[in-house]
Short mmCIF file of C-alpha atoms in Angstrom, two decimals:
data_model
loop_
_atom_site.label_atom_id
_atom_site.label_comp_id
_atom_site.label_asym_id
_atom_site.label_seq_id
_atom_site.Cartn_x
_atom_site.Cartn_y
_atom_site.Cartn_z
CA UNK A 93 82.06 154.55 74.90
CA UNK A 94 83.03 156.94 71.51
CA UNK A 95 81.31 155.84 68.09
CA UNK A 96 84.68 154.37 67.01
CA UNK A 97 84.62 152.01 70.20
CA UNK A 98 81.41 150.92 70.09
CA UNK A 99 81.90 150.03 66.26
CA UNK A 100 85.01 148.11 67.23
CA UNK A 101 82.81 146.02 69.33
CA UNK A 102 79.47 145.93 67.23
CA UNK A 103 81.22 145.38 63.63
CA UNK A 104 83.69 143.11 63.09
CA UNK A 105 84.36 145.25 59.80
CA UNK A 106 86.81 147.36 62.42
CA UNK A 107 89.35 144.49 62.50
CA UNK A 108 89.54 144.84 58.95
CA UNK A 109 88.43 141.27 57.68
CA UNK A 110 86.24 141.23 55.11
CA UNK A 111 83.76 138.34 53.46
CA UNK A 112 85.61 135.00 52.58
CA UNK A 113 88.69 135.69 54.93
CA UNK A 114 90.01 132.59 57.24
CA UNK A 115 90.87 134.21 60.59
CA UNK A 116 93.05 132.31 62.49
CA UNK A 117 92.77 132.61 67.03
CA UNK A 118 95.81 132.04 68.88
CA UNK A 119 95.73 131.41 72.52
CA UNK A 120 91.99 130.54 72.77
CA UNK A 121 90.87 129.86 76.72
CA UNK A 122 87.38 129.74 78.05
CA UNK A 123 87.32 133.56 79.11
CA UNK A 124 87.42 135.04 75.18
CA UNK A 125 84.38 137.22 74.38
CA UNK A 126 82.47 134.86 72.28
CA UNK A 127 80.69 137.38 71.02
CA UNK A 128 83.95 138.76 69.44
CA UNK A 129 84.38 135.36 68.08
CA UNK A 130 80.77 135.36 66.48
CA UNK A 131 81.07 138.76 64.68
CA UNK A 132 84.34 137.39 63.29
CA UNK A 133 82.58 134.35 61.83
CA UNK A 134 79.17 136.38 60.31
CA UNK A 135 81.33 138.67 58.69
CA UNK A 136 83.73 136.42 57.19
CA UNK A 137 81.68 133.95 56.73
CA UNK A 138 83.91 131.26 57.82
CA UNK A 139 84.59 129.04 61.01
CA UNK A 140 87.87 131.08 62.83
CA UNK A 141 90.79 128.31 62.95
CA UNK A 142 93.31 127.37 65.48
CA UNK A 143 96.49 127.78 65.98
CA UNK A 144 96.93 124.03 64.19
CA UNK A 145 96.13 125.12 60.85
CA UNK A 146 98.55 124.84 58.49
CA UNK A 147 97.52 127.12 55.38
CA UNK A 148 97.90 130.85 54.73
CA UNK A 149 95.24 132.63 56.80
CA UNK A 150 93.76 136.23 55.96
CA UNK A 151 93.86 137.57 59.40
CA UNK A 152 95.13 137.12 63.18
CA UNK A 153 93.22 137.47 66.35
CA UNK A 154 95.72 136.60 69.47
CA UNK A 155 94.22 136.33 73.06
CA UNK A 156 97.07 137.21 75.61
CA UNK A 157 96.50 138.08 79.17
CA UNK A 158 99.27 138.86 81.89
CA UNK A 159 101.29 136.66 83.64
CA UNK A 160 101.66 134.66 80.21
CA UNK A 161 105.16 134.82 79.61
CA UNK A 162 106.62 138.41 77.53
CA UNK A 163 108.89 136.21 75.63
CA UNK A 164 106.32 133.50 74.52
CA UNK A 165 104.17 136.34 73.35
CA UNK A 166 107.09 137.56 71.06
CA UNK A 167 107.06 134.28 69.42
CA UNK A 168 103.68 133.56 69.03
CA UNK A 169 103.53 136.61 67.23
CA UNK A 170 106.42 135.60 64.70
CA UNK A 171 104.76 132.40 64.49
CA UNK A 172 101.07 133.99 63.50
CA UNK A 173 102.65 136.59 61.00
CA UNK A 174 104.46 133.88 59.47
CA UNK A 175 100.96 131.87 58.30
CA UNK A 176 99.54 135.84 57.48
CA UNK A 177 99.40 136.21 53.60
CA UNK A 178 99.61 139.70 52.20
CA UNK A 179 100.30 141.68 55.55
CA UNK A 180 96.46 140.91 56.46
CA UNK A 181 95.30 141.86 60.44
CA UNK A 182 96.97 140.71 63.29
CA UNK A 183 95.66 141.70 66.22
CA UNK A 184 96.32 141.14 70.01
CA UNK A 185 93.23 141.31 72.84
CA UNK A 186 93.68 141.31 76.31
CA UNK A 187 91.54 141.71 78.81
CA UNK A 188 90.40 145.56 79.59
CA UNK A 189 92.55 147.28 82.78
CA UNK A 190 90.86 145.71 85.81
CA UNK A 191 90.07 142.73 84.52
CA UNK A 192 91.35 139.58 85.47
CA UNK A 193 94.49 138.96 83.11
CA UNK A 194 94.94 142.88 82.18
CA UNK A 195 97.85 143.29 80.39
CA UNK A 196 100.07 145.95 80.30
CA UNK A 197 100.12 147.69 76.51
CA UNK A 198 103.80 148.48 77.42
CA UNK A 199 104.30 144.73 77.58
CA UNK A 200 102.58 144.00 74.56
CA UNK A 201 104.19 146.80 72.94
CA UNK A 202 107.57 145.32 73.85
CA UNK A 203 106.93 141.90 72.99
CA UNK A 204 105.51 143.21 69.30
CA UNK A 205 108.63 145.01 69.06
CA UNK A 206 111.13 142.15 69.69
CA UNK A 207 108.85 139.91 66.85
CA UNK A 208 109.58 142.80 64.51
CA UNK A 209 106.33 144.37 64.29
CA UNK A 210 104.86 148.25 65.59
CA UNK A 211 102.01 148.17 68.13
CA UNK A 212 98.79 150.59 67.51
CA UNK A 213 96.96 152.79 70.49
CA UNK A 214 94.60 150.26 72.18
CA UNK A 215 91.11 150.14 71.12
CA UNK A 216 88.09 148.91 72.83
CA UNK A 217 86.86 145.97 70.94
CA UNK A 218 84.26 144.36 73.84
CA UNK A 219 82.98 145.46 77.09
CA UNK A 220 86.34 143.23 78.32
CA UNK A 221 88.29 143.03 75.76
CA UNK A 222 90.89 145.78 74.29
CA UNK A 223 92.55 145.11 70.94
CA UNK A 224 96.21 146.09 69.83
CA UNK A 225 96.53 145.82 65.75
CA UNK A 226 99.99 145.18 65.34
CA UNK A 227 101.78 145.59 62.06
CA UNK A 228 105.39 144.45 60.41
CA UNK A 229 108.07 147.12 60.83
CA UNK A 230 108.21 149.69 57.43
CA UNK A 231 104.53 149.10 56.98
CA UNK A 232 101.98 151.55 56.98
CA UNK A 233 99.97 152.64 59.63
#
């Protein structure tokens, strides 16, 4: 694994939330990466929140494996940058090719595309796990 992955995995600082941010998950299921979860909530400091929340949130985490449906993914991911104040992370993580549930990037590329938003190179985030930050059209990079 490069330096960059392994911080991805070991620093939570890589998704870009910082101290005091609410992080909401979407699409929660018993085979997340806890530990993913956990470095989330030291960092920030705060519990993550579900998809039920009905506040602004500082950041997105999305867990989306194939054979969930392209189209569903699309709107989740209108629905989650709706509740995301001040363009704040939004990422997507799906399980690592040749894992069970691997998604295509193509696929998540496509369904980030048709919710309006560019899809990043992914980036290993967990020995299971790769992450896709995703970001609104005409923003940076």
């Amino acid at each position: 694994m490069s330096p960059v992955n392994q911080t991805a995995s070991q620093n939570a600082e890589e998704f870009g939330f910082e101290p005091g941010d609410i992080v909401q998950e979407w699409l929660w299921d018993d085979d997340v990466d806890d530990s993913i979860r956990a470095q989330i909530e030291e960092l920030t400091g705060e519990d993550l929140v579900d998809e039920d929340y009905d506040s602004a949130v500082d950041g997105v985490i999305l867990w989306w494996r194939d054979g969930d449906d392209e189209d569903e993914l699309s709107d989740t991911i209108v629905d989650a940058y709706a509740v995301l104040g001040n363009d704040g992370p939004l990422w997507i993580l799906t399980p690592k090719p040749g894992r069970p549930g691997a998604a295509s990037s193509s696929t998540v590329q496509s369904a980030a595309q048709t919710a309006g938003m560019n899809a990043a190179t992914p980036l290993t985030v967990s020995s299971d796990w790769n992450g896709i930050r995703l970001r609104a059209f005409g923003k940076g990079r």
